[in-house]
mmCIF file of C-alpha atoms (C1' of nucleotides) in Angstrom:
data_model
loop_
_atom_site.group_PDB
_atom_site.id
_atom_site.type_symbol
_atom_site.label_atom_id
_atom_site.label_comp_id
_atom_site.label_asym_id
_atom_site.label_seq_id
_atom_site.Cartn_x
_atom_site.Cartn_y
_atom_site.Cartn_z
ATOM 1 C CA UNK A 1228 280.792 1.742 69.151
ATOM 2 C CA UNK A 1229 280.985 -0.140 65.861
ATOM 3 C CA UNK A 1230 282.014 -3.829 65.656
ATOM 4 C CA UNK A 1231 285.553 -3.141 64.375
ATOM 5 C CA UNK A 1232 286.292 -0.671 67.121
ATOM 6 C CA UNK A 1233 284.771 -2.996 69.687
ATOM 7 C CA UNK A 1234 287.030 -5.865 68.579
ATOM 8 C CA UNK A 1235 290.192 -3.785 68.482
ATOM 9 C CA UNK A 1236 289.437 -2.389 71.935
ATOM 10 C CA UNK A 1237 289.795 -5.968 73.143
ATOM 11 C CA UNK A 1238 292.999 -6.530 71.147
ATOM 12 C CA UNK A 1239 291.290 -8.734 68.575
ATOM 13 C CA UNK A 1240 291.891 -8.142 64.907
ATOM 14 C CA UNK A 1241 288.948 -7.504 62.624
ATOM 15 C CA UNK A 1242 287.879 -10.380 60.394
ATOM 16 C CA UNK A 1243 284.608 -11.185 58.681
ATOM 17 C CA UNK A 1244 283.764 -14.131 60.920
ATOM 18 C CA UNK A 1245 284.522 -12.334 64.147
ATOM 19 C CA UNK A 1246 282.324 -9.413 63.186
ATOM 20 C CA UNK A 1247 279.499 -11.772 62.298
ATOM 21 C CA UNK A 1248 279.914 -13.628 65.567
ATOM 22 C CA UNK A 1249 279.917 -10.379 67.534
ATOM 23 C CA UNK A 1250 276.874 -9.198 65.651
ATOM 24 C CA UNK A 1251 274.915 -12.379 66.351
ATOM 25 C CA UNK A 1252 275.744 -12.350 70.033
ATOM 26 C CA UNK A 1253 274.996 -8.668 70.498
ATOM 27 C CA UNK A 1254 271.496 -9.103 69.093
ATOM 28 C CA UNK A 1255 270.632 -11.697 71.767
ATOM 29 C CA UNK A 1256 269.633 -11.205 75.370
ATOM 30 C CA UNK A 1257 269.835 -14.953 75.870
ATOM 31 C CA UNK A 1258 272.986 -17.062 75.792
ATOM 32 C CA UNK A 1259 273.569 -19.198 72.687
ATOM 33 C CA UNK A 1260 275.128 -22.621 72.192
ATOM 34 C CA UNK A 1261 277.856 -23.134 69.592
ATOM 35 C CA UNK A 1262 275.320 -25.108 67.571
ATOM 36 C CA UNK A 1263 272.836 -22.222 67.671
ATOM 37 C CA UNK A 1264 275.564 -19.803 66.626
ATOM 38 C CA UNK A 1265 276.580 -22.146 63.812
ATOM 39 C CA UNK A 1266 273.008 -22.215 62.528
ATOM 40 C CA UNK A 1267 272.717 -18.441 62.609
ATOM 41 C CA UNK A 1268 276.007 -18.066 60.750
ATOM 42 C CA UNK A 1269 274.684 -20.166 57.864
ATOM 43 C CA UNK A 1270 276.449 -22.487 55.446
ATOM 44 C CA UNK A 1271 279.499 -20.477 54.546
ATOM 45 C CA UNK A 1272 281.352 -20.936 57.805
ATOM 46 C CA UNK A 1273 283.904 -23.497 58.872
ATOM 47 C CA UNK A 1274 283.238 -25.219 62.180
ATOM 48 C CA UNK A 1275 286.904 -25.042 63.174
ATOM 49 C CA UNK A 1276 287.099 -21.308 62.639
ATOM 50 C CA UNK A 1277 283.966 -20.789 64.703
ATOM 51 C CA UNK A 1278 285.337 -22.820 67.602
ATOM 52 C CA UNK A 1279 288.589 -20.880 67.415
ATOM 53 C CA UNK A 1280 286.737 -17.575 67.393
ATOM 54 C CA UNK A 1281 284.597 -18.565 70.360
ATOM 55 C CA UNK A 1282 287.673 -19.573 72.297
ATOM 56 C CA UNK A 1283 289.421 -16.326 71.410
ATOM 57 C CA UNK A 1284 286.417 -14.304 72.577
ATOM 58 C CA UNK A 1285 286.438 -16.254 75.820
ATOM 59 C CA UNK A 1286 290.155 -15.664 76.363
ATOM 60 C CA UNK A 1287 289.753 -11.960 75.699
ATOM 61 C CA UNK A 1288 286.760 -11.699 78.036
ATOM 62 C CA UNK A 1289 284.404 -10.639 75.281
ATOM 63 C CA UNK A 1290 282.029 -13.495 76.087
ATOM 64 C CA UNK A 1291 281.594 -15.887 78.952
ATOM 65 C CA UNK A 1292 280.792 -19.575 78.902
ATOM 66 C CA UNK A 1293 277.810 -20.790 80.904
ATOM 67 C CA UNK A 1294 277.801 -24.515 81.607
ATOM 68 C CA UNK A 1295 274.330 -25.820 82.387
ATOM 69 C CA UNK A 1296 275.080 -29.500 82.021
ATOM 70 C CA UNK A 1297 277.317 -31.640 79.839
ATOM 71 C CA UNK A 1298 274.870 -31.267 76.946
ATOM 72 C CA UNK A 1299 274.153 -27.568 77.359
ATOM 73 C CA UNK A 1300 276.955 -25.046 77.076
ATOM 74 C CA UNK A 1301 276.075 -21.499 76.092
ATOM 75 C CA UNK A 1302 277.895 -18.255 75.423
ATOM 76 C CA UNK A 1303 276.907 -14.706 76.244
ATOM 77 C CA UNK A 1304 278.438 -11.340 75.467
ATOM 78 C CA UNK A 1305 279.879 -9.793 78.610
ATOM 79 C CA UNK A 1306 278.431 -6.449 79.546
ATOM 80 C CA UNK A 1307 281.550 -4.547 80.664
ATOM 81 C CA UNK A 1308 279.545 -2.619 83.246
ATOM 82 C CA UNK A 1309 278.076 -5.720 84.828
ATOM 83 C CA UNK A 1310 280.852 -8.303 84.395
ATOM 84 C CA UNK A 1311 280.123 -12.014 84.538
ATOM 85 C CA UNK A 1312 279.984 -12.762 88.255
ATOM 86 C CA UNK A 1313 276.264 -13.154 88.676
ATOM 87 C CA UNK A 1314 273.867 -16.126 88.755
ATOM 88 C CA UNK A 1315 272.337 -17.556 85.601
ATOM 89 C CA UNK A 1316 268.851 -18.791 84.979
ATOM 90 C CA UNK A 1317 268.010 -21.849 82.892
ATOM 91 C CA UNK A 1318 264.412 -22.336 81.822
ATOM 92 C CA UNK A 1319 263.701 -26.058 81.759
ATOM 93 C CA UNK A 1320 260.707 -25.498 79.473
ATOM 94 C CA UNK A 1321 262.096 -23.413 76.604
ATOM 95 C CA UNK A 1322 265.788 -24.016 77.387
ATOM 96 C CA UNK A 1323 266.614 -20.306 77.448
ATOM 97 C CA UNK A 1324 269.631 -19.245 79.452
ATOM 98 C CA UNK A 1325 269.646 -15.742 80.879
ATOM 99 C CA UNK A 1326 271.933 -13.692 83.080
ATOM 100 C CA UNK A 1327 270.583 -12.402 86.375
ATOM 101 C CA UNK A 1328 272.883 -9.397 86.726
ATOM 102 C CA UNK A 1329 270.709 -7.687 89.295
ATOM 103 C CA UNK A 1330 270.828 -10.642 91.637
ATOM 104 C CA UNK A 1331 273.949 -10.640 93.783
ATOM 105 C CA UNK A 1332 275.780 -13.960 94.027
ATOM 106 C CA UNK A 1333 274.638 -15.576 97.256
ATOM 107 C CA UNK A 1334 277.408 -16.383 99.714
ATOM 108 C CA UNK A 1335 278.283 -19.904 100.838
ATOM 109 C CA UNK A 1336 279.811 -20.786 104.188
ATOM 110 C CA UNK A 1337 282.858 -22.942 103.587
ATOM 111 C CA UNK A 1338 284.462 -25.392 106.015
ATOM 112 C CA UNK A 1339 287.589 -24.319 107.902
ATOM 113 C CA UNK A 1340 290.676 -24.044 105.718
ATOM 114 C CA UNK A 1341 288.819 -23.730 102.420
ATOM 115 C CA UNK A 1342 288.929 -20.548 100.378
ATOM 116 C CA UNK A 1343 286.670 -19.459 97.529
ATOM 117 C CA UNK A 1344 287.817 -17.671 94.384
ATOM 118 C CA UNK A 1345 284.728 -17.687 92.219
ATOM 119 C CA UNK A 1346 281.257 -19.131 92.287
ATOM 120 C CA UNK A 1347 278.987 -20.538 89.666
ATOM 121 C CA UNK A 1348 275.253 -20.565 90.282
ATOM 122 C CA UNK A 1349 272.598 -21.834 87.900
ATOM 123 C CA UNK A 1350 268.973 -21.493 88.881
ATOM 124 C CA UNK A 1351 266.771 -24.030 87.122
ATOM 125 C CA UNK A 1352 263.115 -23.213 86.705
ATOM 126 C CA UNK A 1353 260.587 -21.677 84.363
ATOM 127 C CA UNK A 1354 260.787 -18.214 82.869
ATOM 128 C CA UNK A 1355 258.185 -15.454 82.684
ATOM 129 C CA UNK A 1356 256.922 -16.513 79.246
ATOM 130 C CA UNK A 1357 256.654 -20.206 80.081
ATOM 131 C CA UNK A 1358 254.700 -19.355 83.244
ATOM 132 C CA UNK A 1359 252.161 -17.534 80.958
ATOM 133 C CA UNK B 501 273.775 -52.885 104.689
ATOM 134 C CA UNK B 502 275.746 -55.023 102.235
ATOM 135 C CA UNK B 503 276.123 -54.045 98.558
ATOM 136 C CA UNK B 504 273.532 -56.548 97.247
ATOM 137 C CA UNK B 505 270.892 -55.397 99.699
ATOM 138 C CA UNK B 506 271.743 -51.786 98.980
ATOM 139 C CA UNK B 507 271.247 -52.304 95.233
ATOM 140 C CA UNK B 508 267.994 -54.220 95.587
ATOM 141 C CA UNK B 509 266.633 -51.570 97.957
ATOM 142 C CA UNK B 510 266.900 -49.206 94.978
ATOM 143 C CA UNK B 511 265.309 -51.728 92.606
ATOM 144 C CA UNK B 512 268.575 -52.540 90.858
ATOM 145 C CA UNK B 513 269.549 -56.146 90.284
ATOM 146 C CA UNK B 514 272.843 -57.387 91.619
ATOM 147 C CA UNK B 515 275.632 -57.836 89.077
ATOM 148 C CA UNK B 516 279.395 -57.964 89.449
ATOM 149 C CA UNK B 517 280.013 -54.600 87.781
ATOM 150 C CA UNK B 518 277.363 -52.765 89.771
ATOM 151 C CA UNK B 519 278.717 -54.063 93.049
ATOM 152 C CA UNK B 520 282.227 -53.003 92.062
ATOM 153 C CA UNK B 521 280.976 -49.557 91.038
ATOM 154 C CA UNK B 522 279.066 -49.148 94.296
ATOM 155 C CA UNK B 523 282.108 -50.292 96.238
ATOM 156 C CA UNK B 524 284.418 -47.812 94.527
ATOM 157 C CA UNK B 525 282.055 -44.899 95.050
ATOM 158 C CA UNK B 526 281.323 -45.724 98.677
ATOM 159 C CA UNK B 527 285.022 -45.654 99.523
ATOM 160 C CA UNK B 528 285.366 -42.042 98.275
ATOM 161 C CA UNK B 529 284.442 -38.821 99.980
ATOM 162 C CA UNK B 530 285.206 -36.962 96.785
ATOM 163 C CA UNK B 531 283.251 -37.186 93.537
ATOM 164 C CA UNK B 532 284.825 -39.218 90.699
ATOM 165 C CA UNK B 533 284.802 -38.763 86.936
ATOM 166 C CA UNK B 534 283.849 -41.671 84.672
ATOM 167 C CA UNK B 535 287.492 -41.837 83.630
ATOM 168 C CA UNK B 536 288.632 -42.107 87.241
ATOM 169 C CA UNK B 537 286.062 -44.818 87.877
ATOM 170 C CA UNK B 538 287.207 -46.632 84.738
ATOM 171 C CA UNK B 539 290.792 -46.588 85.978
ATOM 172 C CA UNK B 540 289.834 -47.913 89.382
ATOM 173 C CA UNK B 541 287.804 -50.706 87.816
ATOM 174 C CA UNK B 542 290.857 -51.940 85.912
ATOM 175 C CA UNK B 543 291.219 -53.662 82.555
ATOM 176 C CA UNK B 544 288.452 -56.200 82.731
ATOM 177 C CA UNK B 545 285.569 -53.811 82.277
ATOM 178 C CA UNK B 546 283.743 -52.696 79.168
ATOM 179 C CA UNK B 547 283.338 -48.935 78.758
ATOM 180 C CA UNK B 548 279.792 -49.298 77.498
ATOM 181 C CA UNK B 549 278.692 -51.306 80.503
ATOM 182 C CA UNK B 550 280.223 -48.754 82.839
ATOM 183 C CA UNK B 551 278.401 -45.872 81.159
ATOM 184 C CA UNK B 552 275.158 -47.820 81.323
ATOM 185 C CA UNK B 553 275.684 -48.577 85.001
ATOM 186 C CA UNK B 554 276.443 -44.946 85.803
ATOM 187 C CA UNK B 555 273.307 -43.845 84.002
ATOM 188 C CA UNK B 556 271.237 -46.459 85.810
ATOM 189 C CA UNK B 557 272.579 -45.315 89.180
ATOM 190 C CA UNK B 558 271.693 -41.744 88.247
ATOM 191 C CA UNK B 559 268.175 -42.686 87.209
ATOM 192 C CA UNK B 560 267.653 -44.607 90.443
ATOM 193 C CA UNK B 561 269.033 -41.738 92.552
ATOM 194 C CA UNK B 562 271.906 -43.792 93.882
ATOM 195 C CA UNK B 563 274.415 -41.205 92.662
ATOM 196 C CA UNK B 564 274.244 -37.637 91.455
ATOM 197 C CA UNK B 565 276.092 -35.967 88.643
ATOM 198 C CA UNK B 566 278.086 -32.818 89.381
ATOM 199 C CA UNK B 567 278.944 -30.731 86.331
ATOM 200 C CA UNK B 568 281.905 -28.434 86.922
ATOM 201 C CA UNK B 569 282.574 -27.547 83.320
ATOM 202 C CA UNK B 570 282.380 -29.291 79.976
ATOM 203 C CA UNK B 571 285.597 -31.155 80.710
ATOM 204 C CA UNK B 572 284.845 -32.049 84.302
ATOM 205 C CA UNK B 573 281.836 -34.169 85.186
ATOM 206 C CA UNK B 574 281.913 -36.135 88.401
ATOM 207 C CA UNK B 575 279.681 -38.579 90.242
ATOM 208 C CA UNK B 576 279.045 -38.967 93.939
ATOM 209 C CA UNK B 577 277.051 -41.468 95.979
ATOM 210 C CA UNK B 578 273.953 -39.816 97.405
ATOM 211 C CA UNK B 579 273.712 -39.881 101.171
ATOM 212 C CA UNK B 580 270.002 -40.642 101.671
ATOM 213 C CA UNK B 581 269.949 -38.554 104.852
ATOM 214 C CA UNK B 582 271.435 -35.503 103.178
ATOM 215 C CA UNK B 583 270.098 -35.692 99.612
ATOM 216 C CA UNK B 584 271.789 -33.861 96.781
ATOM 217 C CA UNK B 585 270.492 -30.308 97.098
ATOM 218 C CA UNK B 586 273.580 -28.634 98.504
ATOM 219 C CA UNK B 587 276.460 -26.651 97.016
ATOM 220 C CA UNK B 588 279.585 -28.320 95.704
ATOM 221 C CA UNK B 589 283.179 -27.286 96.030
ATOM 222 C CA UNK B 590 285.773 -27.593 93.257
ATOM 223 C CA UNK B 591 289.419 -27.226 94.171
ATOM 224 C CA UNK B 592 291.189 -25.577 91.254
ATOM 225 C CA UNK B 593 294.559 -26.867 92.511
ATOM 226 C CA UNK B 594 294.013 -30.595 93.012
ATOM 227 C CA UNK B 595 290.737 -30.822 91.065
ATOM 228 C CA UNK B 596 288.882 -32.481 93.924
ATOM 229 C CA UNK B 597 285.116 -32.111 93.982
ATOM 230 C CA UNK B 598 283.395 -32.279 97.349
ATOM 231 C CA UNK B 599 279.860 -31.900 98.621
ATOM 232 C CA UNK B 600 279.121 -29.150 101.106
ATOM 233 C CA UNK B 601 276.109 -30.765 102.766
ATOM 234 C CA UNK B 602 276.275 -28.553 105.842
ATOM 235 C CA UNK B 603 276.058 -25.381 103.783
ATOM 236 C CA UNK B 604 272.482 -24.476 102.929
ATOM 237 C CA UNK B 605 271.862 -23.529 99.298
ATOM 238 C CA UNK B 606 271.904 -19.739 99.154
ATOM 239 C CA UNK B 607 268.729 -18.159 97.840
ATOM 240 C CA UNK B 608 268.573 -16.047 94.676
ATOM 241 C CA UNK B 609 266.058 -13.288 94.046
ATOM 242 C CA UNK B 610 264.447 -13.879 90.683
ATOM 243 C CA UNK B 611 262.777 -11.305 88.440
ATOM 244 C CA UNK B 612 258.973 -11.061 88.433
ATOM 245 C CA UNK B 613 257.280 -14.002 86.766
ATOM 246 C CA UNK B 614 260.199 -16.412 87.084
ATOM 247 C CA UNK B 615 260.009 -19.470 89.295
ATOM 248 C CA UNK B 616 262.835 -21.668 90.549
ATOM 249 C CA UNK B 617 262.704 -25.433 90.840
ATOM 250 C CA UNK B 618 266.270 -26.355 91.672
ATOM 251 C CA UNK B 619 269.617 -24.666 91.975
ATOM 252 C CA UNK B 620 273.127 -25.677 91.146
ATOM 253 C CA UNK B 621 275.988 -23.971 92.928
ATOM 254 C CA UNK B 622 279.674 -24.713 92.442
ATOM 255 C CA UNK B 623 282.187 -22.867 94.570
ATOM 256 C CA UNK B 624 285.610 -22.701 92.935
ATOM 257 C CA UNK B 625 288.628 -22.254 95.150
ATOM 258 C CA UNK B 626 291.311 -24.114 97.031
ATOM 259 C CA UNK B 627 290.737 -26.827 99.574
ATOM 260 C CA UNK B 628 292.155 -27.290 103.053
ATOM 261 C CA UNK B 629 295.071 -29.438 101.873
ATOM 262 C CA UNK B 630 296.080 -27.167 98.995
ATOM 263 C CA UNK B 631 296.055 -24.161 101.347
ATOM 264 C CA UNK B 632 298.678 -26.049 103.460
ATOM 265 C "C1'" DT C 169 302.350 -0.973 48.964
ATOM 266 C "C1'" DA C 170 305.477 -4.775 50.498
ATOM 267 C "C1'" DG C 171 306.655 -7.944 53.878
ATOM 268 C "C1'" DA C 172 305.614 -10.070 58.339
ATOM 269 C "C1'" DA C 173 302.286 -11.955 61.173
ATOM 270 C "C1'" DA C 174 297.881 -13.850 61.999
ATOM 271 C "C1'" DA C 175 293.609 -16.158 60.579
ATOM 272 C "C1'" DT C 176 291.224 -19.416 57.660
ATOM 273 C "C1'" DG C 177 289.713 -23.851 55.682
ATOM 274 C "C1'" DC C 178 290.506 -28.498 54.907
ATOM 275 C "C1'" DA C 179 291.520 -33.246 56.306
ATOM 276 C "C1'" DA C 180 292.434 -36.063 59.773
ATOM 277 C "C1'" DC C 181 292.279 -37.181 64.455
ATOM 278 C "C1'" DG C 182 290.773 -37.807 69.536
ATOM 279 C "C1'" DA C 183 287.805 -38.060 73.432
ATOM 280 C "C1'" DT C 184 283.455 -39.189 75.171
ATOM 281 C "C1'" DG C 185 279.356 -41.260 74.956
ATOM 282 C "C1'" DT C 186 275.462 -44.099 72.321
ATOM 283 C "C1'" DT C 187 273.001 -47.928 69.609
ATOM 284 C "C1'" DG C 188 272.029 -52.639 67.806
ATOM 285 C "C1'" DC C 189 272.512 -57.151 68.556
ATOM 286 C "C1'" DA C 190 274.017 -61.824 69.850
ATOM 287 C "C1'" DA C 191 275.826 -64.244 73.941
ATOM 288 C "C1'" DA C 192 275.895 -64.665 78.863
ATOM 289 C "C1'" DA C 193 274.119 -63.957 83.452
ATOM 290 C "C1'" DT C 194 270.385 -63.204 86.617
ATOM 291 C "C1'" DA C 195 265.697 -63.595 88.289
ATOM 292 C "C1'" DA C 196 261.231 -65.888 88.369
ATOM 293 C "C1'" DA C 197 258.355 -69.909 87.865
ATOM 294 C "C1'" DA C 198 257.496 -74.653 88.054
ATOM 295 C "C1'" DT D 669 266.502 -77.558 91.685
ATOM 296 C "C1'" DT D 670 265.774 -77.096 86.986
ATOM 297 C "C1'" DT D 671 263.674 -74.657 83.370
ATOM 298 C "C1'" DT D 672 262.198 -70.528 81.170
ATOM 299 C "C1'" DA D 673 261.851 -65.589 80.699
ATOM 300 C "C1'" DT D 674 263.989 -61.345 81.401
ATOM 301 C "C1'" DT D 675 268.139 -58.477 82.001
ATOM 302 C "C1'" DT D 676 272.642 -57.431 81.420
ATOM 303 C "C1'" DT D 677 276.944 -57.719 79.093
ATOM 304 C "C1'" DG D 678 280.468 -57.073 75.538
ATOM 305 C "C1'" DC D 679 281.584 -56.183 70.958
ATOM 306 C "C1'" DA D 680 281.537 -53.451 66.699
ATOM 307 C "C1'" DA D 681 280.108 -49.607 64.702
ATOM 308 C "C1'" DC D 682 278.592 -45.052 64.943
ATOM 309 C "C1'" DA D 683 277.586 -39.977 66.512
ATOM 310 C "C1'" DT D 684 278.883 -35.627 68.420
ATOM 311 C "C1'" DC D 685 281.860 -32.232 69.756
ATOM 312 C "C1'" DG D 686 285.958 -30.249 69.714
ATOM 313 C "C1'" DT D 687 291.233 -30.102 68.376
ATOM 314 C "C1'" DT D 688 295.683 -30.218 65.578
ATOM 315 C "C1'" DG D 689 298.785 -29.680 61.542
ATOM 316 C "C1'" DC D 690 299.530 -27.397 57.615
ATOM 317 C "C1'" DA D 691 299.182 -24.900 53.261
ATOM 318 C "C1'" DT D 692 296.659 -20.818 51.612
ATOM 319 C "C1'" DT D 693 294.603 -16.438 52.300
ATOM 320 C "C1'" DT D 694 293.768 -12.284 54.817
ATOM 321 C "C1'" DT D 695 294.948 -8.618 57.903
ATOM 322 C "C1'" DC D 696 298.188 -5.647 60.073
ATOM 323 C "C1'" DT D 697 302.409 -2.776 60.286
ATOM 324 C "C1'" DA D 698 305.975 -0.048 58.647
#
DNA sequence: TAGAAAATGCAACGATGTTGCAAAATAAAA
DNA sequence: TTTTATTTTGCAACATCGTTGCATTTTCTA
């Protein structure tokens, strides 16, 4: 499916910036920060518009936000077949953030009276490449 | 153990602000944001000093930082007997953040070549009180 | 293709946290 | 205890990240 069709299938109108953003994200297997996206977009892009586009993509479930810590927030295109309810891996060496879609979310036992809706799991460690 | 002894046992010198901070945190079973701490400290405290004290406590392993999302970062006194390697619970109704020290951290299966050092798990849901 | 609706880009703002530095408080030594 | 050295504090200024208001431009719809 081409970018325009992809966007309209999510109810998002086609604009130059949104197609560029989609294109950048779809080329990556790793999650990107807004700063990294900004750098890939180059000079000719307004920061405000980028933030608005990212938020729109989030709201429309085109991407999901992965919060590693207060300094590290990354975005990843959602694979419609796999969703976004899986753990994420953060390499402390190269700072890559990857989805672990094949790993089921481990279950936690909650105290009496508590109920869980979603769960967020970040595994911190070193990736294949950084382990040589 | 009194506050002064507690601080010096962690190699932190005793000052008025640090004792107040320790006192506030030790009264809470829930984790507090820097804003919430600021409010409890009252008028007579400099923001900069508070941030520096929080960072110092983190560095000395007196407290740990729990990152829920980019807007919600909370701090909790570390119970030396229980450490800080357990899941956390975030109530989406009342916004409380609690430790789940009795719940072991669930294990994730990583792809070949990856190795895990630590893991961060936040369970999002509703707490006992908010479930009536 | 014309008009309505939505998106963009700019300037200004806001929240959160940091740095440099002089004054004050604490700890160590005499 | 008093003196001296080291830390900590509080202020002003700054940095980063993200948001809002609004006029202009672009996209969508009929």
